[in-house]
């Protein structure tokens, strides 16, 4: 039996809980191959050293404050 | 509108009201009449709260009559992008999904404006969910540029830009995630200030991207931007989005001139692929600042070519995270462009998001050491293009509109757009001045000095 291999765009969208009508799958695939790939490759080239992410968890103030 | 009232600045309104030369009722009525007369053409409001505005205006007038204390915005009408909570007033965020949504409480910025005495006129048109830079909205129609009604206003704070530019209200609040205050300010010929990230509370404002969202004023003068910022800036103990930084007296520092201010002109990126008429106007403006005593320096801007990618890798996943439930249940209720951007958010991996947040730290350090230790401000065009025709479409126009603004959201530095000329077609051009973190005072000071030396801000659209 032939089994259709899902596109990467379909997999990503389904994992995000988003339905994927066929006509949108092609549009998102183009974006994935263009914008997303360019951005991801640029981010992957960089050496981040010991730099921590900009967004940080903020615990609530202590009870005594 | 009573002759001339539509073009009064916030400062003039406040002074006349405090001196009992102008009634808040008269002023608010005049704004509502102006809105009524122009809305069919500019389409800037989603909800006009005439009843609430008149009640607030009458209360302000009563307070004046009783000689009570006055806030700095006492009786001054202000419009709010339809993304700010105003208790009891519909808040659509420019969407079909929230078309019937009623805000239960004021956003912190709304509450601070009220505390300062402002009168809320209503809720302004915007790009759907603030997720776009054109201001073309499929659900409420496009806000139209007062300088040419067939052209975009820019967005996402489209109604804020067009309503202030067309004299419907003296000031408005907008939000800016990739340029959404500065772009419509530039395209509509007004002043728009994106403060430092964390300077103004975002609590009660519907988010687009928590890491990049900023709240700020849109006005017809730099002084007015300073007055509004003064009213809304500062730590919000009720929310995590603000920093505990002191808020200086912005209006007091306005008149210090630019003599000795160090202004950097970027060697890279910010003057590439720019409309020649835009570049000419901006370079003339920079030249004038030098004639007025600023010290110009050409400067390298580190990591700039990679910063837009960092913005993308943060903004797209955060926006989808906020919208995930609606995207799974009601995807057809989004406009095509916003739906596409949200879908694309699913194609970024967690590692991209985290690396982008690490890159943000690196970029901030690089700019701290290589830019804002050497100059007080940088000067650039706000946008490389002017207002495009509404029917031109979204993707390429959006890419161009946000090019020079979104890096400054990533860095979190304060940046202003102010008028610096007009093209041969009569379209406004914006000058962008950006300063170091928390240094809105110098941004406003330089902008005010330039404004006082020019007459661009006094031109009115042909409505």
mmCIF file with all atom_site columns, N, CA and C in Angstrom, chain B residues 271-310:
data_model
loop_
_atom_site.group_PDB
_atom_site.id
_atom_site.type_symbol
_atom_site.label_atom_id
_atom_site.label_alt_id
_atom_site.label_comp_id
_atom_site.label_asym_id
_atom_site.label_entity_id
_atom_site.label_seq_id
_atom_site.pdbx_PDB_ins_code
_atom_site.Cartn_x
_atom_site.Cartn_y
_atom_site.Cartn_z
_atom_site.occupancy
_atom_site.B_iso_or_equiv
_atom_site.pdbx_formal_charge
_atom_site.auth_seq_id
_atom_site.auth_comp_id
_atom_site.auth_asym_id
_atom_site.auth_atom_id
_atom_site.pdbx_PDB_model_num
ATOM 1   N N  . UNK B 1 271 ? 21.174 52.751 5.198  1.00 0.00 ? 271 UNK B N  1
ATOM 2   C CA . UNK B 1 271 ? 20.980 53.602 4.021  1.00 0.00 ? 271 UNK B CA 1
ATOM 3   C C  . UNK B 1 271 ? 21.043 52.771 2.741  1.00 0.00 ? 271 UNK B C  1
ATOM 4   N N  . UNK B 1 272 ? 20.872 51.465 2.872  1.00 0.00 ? 272 UNK B N  1
ATOM 5   C CA . UNK B 1 272 ? 20.934 50.596 1.691  1.00 0.00 ? 272 UNK B CA 1
ATOM 6   C C  . UNK B 1 272 ? 19.534 50.418 1.107  1.00 0.00 ? 272 UNK B C  1
ATOM 7   N N  . UNK B 1 273 ? 19.468 50.461 -0.226 1.00 0.00 ? 273 UNK B N  1
ATOM 8   C CA . UNK B 1 273 ? 18.198 50.272 -0.946 1.00 0.00 ? 273 UNK B CA 1
ATOM 9   C C  . UNK B 1 273 ? 17.095 51.196 -0.428 1.00 0.00 ? 273 UNK B C  1
ATOM 10  N N  . UNK B 1 274 ? 17.440 52.456 -0.346 1.00 0.00 ? 274 UNK B N  1
ATOM 11  C CA . UNK B 1 274 ? 16.499 53.469 0.135  1.00 0.00 ? 274 UNK B CA 1
ATOM 12  C C  . UNK B 1 274 ? 16.021 54.309 -1.056 1.00 0.00 ? 274 UNK B C  1
ATOM 13  N N  . UNK B 1 275 ? 14.738 54.627 -1.080 1.00 0.00 ? 275 UNK B N  1
ATOM 14  C CA . UNK B 1 275 ? 14.179 55.548 -2.069 1.00 0.00 ? 275 UNK B CA 1
ATOM 15  C C  . UNK B 1 275 ? 15.044 56.818 -2.056 1.00 0.00 ? 275 UNK B C  1
ATOM 16  N N  . UNK B 1 276 ? 15.527 57.253 -3.236 1.00 0.00 ? 276 UNK B N  1
ATOM 17  C CA . UNK B 1 276 ? 16.426 58.417 -3.262 1.00 0.00 ? 276 UNK B CA 1
ATOM 18  C C  . UNK B 1 276 ? 15.825 59.665 -2.610 1.00 0.00 ? 276 UNK B C  1
ATOM 19  N N  . UNK B 1 277 ? 14.536 59.852 -2.747 1.00 0.00 ? 277 UNK B N  1
ATOM 20  C CA . UNK B 1 277 ? 13.922 61.038 -2.124 1.00 0.00 ? 277 UNK B CA 1
ATOM 21  C C  . UNK B 1 277 ? 13.927 60.914 -0.595 1.00 0.00 ? 277 UNK B C  1
ATOM 22  N N  . UNK B 1 278 ? 13.777 59.688 -0.098 1.00 0.00 ? 278 UNK B N  1
ATOM 23  C CA . UNK B 1 278 ? 13.839 59.465 1.354  1.00 0.00 ? 278 UNK B CA 1
ATOM 24  C C  . UNK B 1 278 ? 15.259 59.734 1.840  1.00 0.00 ? 278 UNK B C  1
ATOM 25  N N  . UNK B 1 279 ? 16.230 59.173 1.127  1.00 0.00 ? 279 UNK B N  1
ATOM 26  C CA . UNK B 1 279 ? 17.628 59.352 1.559  1.00 0.00 ? 279 UNK B CA 1
ATOM 27  C C  . UNK B 1 279 ? 18.013 60.830 1.548  1.00 0.00 ? 279 UNK B C  1
ATOM 28  N N  . UNK B 1 280 ? 17.596 61.527 0.510  1.00 0.00 ? 280 UNK B N  1
ATOM 29  C CA . UNK B 1 280 ? 17.931 62.945 0.405  1.00 0.00 ? 280 UNK B CA 1
ATOM 30  C C  . UNK B 1 280 ? 17.355 63.732 1.595  1.00 0.00 ? 280 UNK B C  1
ATOM 31  N N  . UNK B 1 281 ? 16.092 63.471 1.923  1.00 0.00 ? 281 UNK B N  1
ATOM 32  C CA . UNK B 1 281 ? 15.455 64.193 3.040  1.00 0.00 ? 281 UNK B CA 1
ATOM 33  C C  . UNK B 1 281 ? 16.153 63.875 4.361  1.00 0.00 ? 281 UNK B C  1
ATOM 34  N N  . UNK B 1 282 ? 16.489 62.606 4.557  1.00 0.00 ? 282 UNK B N  1
ATOM 35  C CA . UNK B 1 282 ? 17.096 62.214 5.837  1.00 0.00 ? 282 UNK B CA 1
ATOM 36  C C  . UNK B 1 282 ? 18.518 62.764 5.943  1.00 0.00 ? 282 UNK B C  1
ATOM 37  N N  . UNK B 1 283 ? 19.266 62.704 4.855  1.00 0.00 ? 283 UNK B N  1
ATOM 38  C CA . UNK B 1 283 ? 20.636 63.249 4.918  1.00 0.00 ? 283 UNK B CA 1
ATOM 39  C C  . UNK B 1 283 ? 20.604 64.763 5.124  1.00 0.00 ? 283 UNK B C  1
ATOM 40  N N  . UNK B 1 284 ? 19.624 65.432 4.543  1.00 0.00 ? 284 UNK B N  1
ATOM 41  C CA . UNK B 1 284 ? 19.487 66.880 4.786  1.00 0.00 ? 284 UNK B CA 1
ATOM 42  C C  . UNK B 1 284 ? 19.196 67.142 6.260  1.00 0.00 ? 284 UNK B C  1
ATOM 43  N N  . UNK B 1 285 ? 18.339 66.314 6.835  1.00 0.00 ? 285 UNK B N  1
ATOM 44  C CA . UNK B 1 285 ? 18.000 66.486 8.253  1.00 0.00 ? 285 UNK B CA 1
ATOM 45  C C  . UNK B 1 285 ? 19.234 66.288 9.130  1.00 0.00 ? 285 UNK B C  1
ATOM 46  N N  . UNK B 1 286 ? 20.021 65.277 8.802  1.00 0.00 ? 286 UNK B N  1
ATOM 47  C CA . UNK B 1 286 ? 21.241 65.019 9.578  1.00 0.00 ? 286 UNK B CA 1
ATOM 48  C C  . UNK B 1 286 ? 22.205 66.199 9.424  1.00 0.00 ? 286 UNK B C  1
ATOM 49  N N  . UNK B 1 287 ? 22.282 66.729 8.215  1.00 0.00 ? 287 UNK B N  1
ATOM 50  C CA . UNK B 1 287 ? 23.135 67.898 7.982  1.00 0.00 ? 287 UNK B CA 1
ATOM 51  C C  . UNK B 1 287 ? 22.693 69.090 8.817  1.00 0.00 ? 287 UNK B C  1
ATOM 52  N N  . UNK B 1 288 ? 21.402 69.271 8.922  1.00 0.00 ? 288 UNK B N  1
ATOM 53  C CA . UNK B 1 288 ? 20.888 70.388 9.728  1.00 0.00 ? 288 UNK B CA 1
ATOM 54  C C  . UNK B 1 288 ? 21.235 70.192 11.209 1.00 0.00 ? 288 UNK B C  1
ATOM 55  N N  . UNK B 1 289 ? 21.131 68.967 11.674 1.00 0.00 ? 289 UNK B N  1
ATOM 56  C CA . UNK B 1 289 ? 21.498 68.710 13.076 1.00 0.00 ? 289 UNK B CA 1
ATOM 57  C C  . UNK B 1 289 ? 22.969 69.068 13.304 1.00 0.00 ? 289 UNK B C  1
ATOM 58  N N  . UNK B 1 290 ? 23.807 68.777 12.313 1.00 0.00 ? 290 UNK B N  1
ATOM 59  C CA . UNK B 1 290 ? 25.229 69.143 12.446 1.00 0.00 ? 290 UNK B CA 1
ATOM 60  C C  . UNK B 1 290 ? 25.389 70.661 12.474 1.00 0.00 ? 290 UNK B C  1
ATOM 61  N N  . UNK B 1 291 ? 24.676 71.343 11.577 1.00 0.00 ? 291 UNK B N  1
ATOM 62  C CA . UNK B 1 291 ? 24.747 72.821 11.572 1.00 0.00 ? 291 UNK B CA 1
ATOM 63  C C  . UNK B 1 291 ? 24.307 73.398 12.918 1.00 0.00 ? 291 UNK B C  1
ATOM 64  N N  . UNK B 1 292 ? 23.420 72.686 13.592 1.00 0.00 ? 292 UNK B N  1
ATOM 65  C CA . UNK B 1 292 ? 22.905 73.171 14.873 1.00 0.00 ? 292 UNK B CA 1
ATOM 66  C C  . UNK B 1 292 ? 23.830 72.822 16.040 1.00 0.00 ? 292 UNK B C  1
ATOM 67  N N  . UNK B 1 293 ? 24.927 72.134 15.742 1.00 0.00 ? 293 UNK B N  1
ATOM 68  C CA . UNK B 1 293 ? 25.909 71.886 16.799 1.00 0.00 ? 293 UNK B CA 1
ATOM 69  C C  . UNK B 1 293 ? 26.133 70.448 17.176 1.00 0.00 ? 293 UNK B C  1
ATOM 70  N N  . UNK B 1 294 ? 25.374 69.525 16.578 1.00 0.00 ? 294 UNK B N  1
ATOM 71  C CA . UNK B 1 294 ? 25.624 68.108 16.868 1.00 0.00 ? 294 UNK B CA 1
ATOM 72  C C  . UNK B 1 294 ? 26.944 67.688 16.221 1.00 0.00 ? 294 UNK B C  1
ATOM 73  N N  . UNK B 1 295 ? 27.596 66.725 16.832 1.00 0.00 ? 295 UNK B N  1
ATOM 74  C CA . UNK B 1 295 ? 28.863 66.211 16.304 1.00 0.00 ? 295 UNK B CA 1
ATOM 75  C C  . UNK B 1 295 ? 28.571 64.908 15.571 1.00 0.00 ? 295 UNK B C  1
ATOM 76  N N  . UNK B 1 296 ? 28.730 64.929 14.264 1.00 0.00 ? 296 UNK B N  1
ATOM 77  C CA . UNK B 1 296 ? 28.415 63.740 13.467 1.00 0.00 ? 296 UNK B CA 1
ATOM 78  C C  . UNK B 1 296 ? 29.617 62.809 13.380 1.00 0.00 ? 296 UNK B C  1
ATOM 79  N N  . UNK B 1 297 ? 29.336 61.507 13.423 1.00 0.00 ? 297 UNK B N  1
ATOM 80  C CA . UNK B 1 297 ? 30.374 60.489 13.264 1.00 0.00 ? 297 UNK B CA 1
ATOM 81  C C  . UNK B 1 297 ? 29.803 59.359 12.426 1.00 0.00 ? 297 UNK B C  1
ATOM 82  N N  . UNK B 1 298 ? 30.546 58.925 11.446 1.00 0.00 ? 298 UNK B N  1
ATOM 83  C CA . UNK B 1 298 ? 30.138 57.693 10.763 1.00 0.00 ? 298 UNK B CA 1
ATOM 84  C C  . UNK B 1 298 ? 30.473 56.526 11.677 1.00 0.00 ? 298 UNK B C  1
ATOM 85  N N  . UNK B 1 299 ? 29.583 55.558 11.740 1.00 0.00 ? 299 UNK B N  1
ATOM 86  C CA . UNK B 1 299 ? 29.765 54.510 12.735 1.00 0.00 ? 299 UNK B CA 1
ATOM 87  C C  . UNK B 1 299 ? 29.394 53.144 12.167 1.00 0.00 ? 299 UNK B C  1
ATOM 88  N N  . UNK B 1 300 ? 30.161 52.126 12.594 1.00 0.00 ? 300 UNK B N  1
ATOM 89  C CA . UNK B 1 300 ? 29.829 50.750 12.212 1.00 0.00 ? 300 UNK B CA 1
ATOM 90  C C  . UNK B 1 300 ? 28.791 50.217 13.191 1.00 0.00 ? 300 UNK B C  1
ATOM 91  N N  . UNK B 1 301 ? 27.782 49.544 12.655 1.00 0.00 ? 301 UNK B N  1
ATOM 92  C CA . UNK B 1 301 ? 26.731 48.983 13.516 1.00 0.00 ? 301 UNK B CA 1
ATOM 93  C C  . UNK B 1 301 ? 26.878 47.461 13.523 1.00 0.00 ? 301 UNK B C  1
ATOM 94  N N  . UNK B 1 302 ? 27.307 46.896 14.651 1.00 0.00 ? 302 UNK B N  1
ATOM 95  C CA . UNK B 1 302 ? 27.679 45.479 14.685 1.00 0.00 ? 302 UNK B CA 1
ATOM 96  C C  . UNK B 1 302 ? 26.494 44.536 14.526 1.00 0.00 ? 302 UNK B C  1
ATOM 97  N N  . UNK B 1 303 ? 26.742 43.430 13.886 1.00 0.00 ? 303 UNK B N  1
ATOM 98  C CA . UNK B 1 303 ? 25.804 42.292 13.790 1.00 0.00 ? 303 UNK B CA 1
ATOM 99  C C  . UNK B 1 303 ? 24.498 42.645 13.088 1.00 0.00 ? 303 UNK B C  1
ATOM 100 N N  . UNK B 1 304 ? 24.469 43.798 12.429 1.00 0.00 ? 304 UNK B N  1
ATOM 101 C CA . UNK B 1 304 ? 23.179 44.306 11.960 1.00 0.00 ? 304 UNK B CA 1
ATOM 102 C C  . UNK B 1 304 ? 22.516 43.389 10.932 1.00 0.00 ? 304 UNK B C  1
ATOM 103 N N  . UNK B 1 305 ? 23.306 42.758 10.079 1.00 0.00 ? 305 UNK B N  1
ATOM 104 C CA . UNK B 1 305 ? 22.674 41.963 9.022  1.00 0.00 ? 305 UNK B CA 1
ATOM 105 C C  . UNK B 1 305 ? 21.972 40.732 9.587  1.00 0.00 ? 305 UNK B C  1
ATOM 106 N N  . UNK B 1 306 ? 22.383 40.297 10.779 1.00 0.00 ? 306 UNK B N  1
ATOM 107 C CA . UNK B 1 306 ? 21.766 39.100 11.360 1.00 0.00 ? 306 UNK B CA 1
ATOM 108 C C  . UNK B 1 306 ? 20.613 39.413 12.308 1.00 0.00 ? 306 UNK B C  1
ATOM 109 N N  . UNK B 1 307 ? 20.500 40.657 12.715 1.00 0.00 ? 307 UNK B N  1
ATOM 110 C CA . UNK B 1 307 ? 19.480 40.991 13.715 1.00 0.00 ? 307 UNK B CA 1
ATOM 111 C C  . UNK B 1 307 ? 18.057 40.740 13.215 1.00 0.00 ? 307 UNK B C  1
ATOM 112 N N  . UNK B 1 308 ? 17.718 41.092 11.966 1.00 0.00 ? 308 UNK B N  1
ATOM 113 C CA . UNK B 1 308 ? 16.335 40.809 11.530 1.00 0.00 ? 308 UNK B CA 1
ATOM 114 C C  . UNK B 1 308 ? 15.966 39.323 11.643 1.00 0.00 ? 308 UNK B C  1
ATOM 115 N N  . UNK B 1 309 ? 16.913 38.446 11.401 1.00 0.00 ? 309 UNK B N  1
ATOM 116 C CA . UNK B 1 309 ? 16.645 37.018 11.581 1.00 0.00 ? 309 UNK B CA 1
ATOM 117 C C  . UNK B 1 309 ? 16.360 36.680 13.037 1.00 0.00 ? 309 UNK B C  1
ATOM 118 N N  . UNK B 1 310 ? 17.077 37.337 13.932 1.00 0.00 ? 310 UNK B N  1
ATOM 119 C CA . UNK B 1 310 ? 16.819 37.133 15.356 1.00 0.00 ? 310 UNK B CA 1
ATOM 120 C C  . UNK B 1 310 ? 15.416 37.579 15.737 1.00 0.00 ? 310 UNK B C  1
#
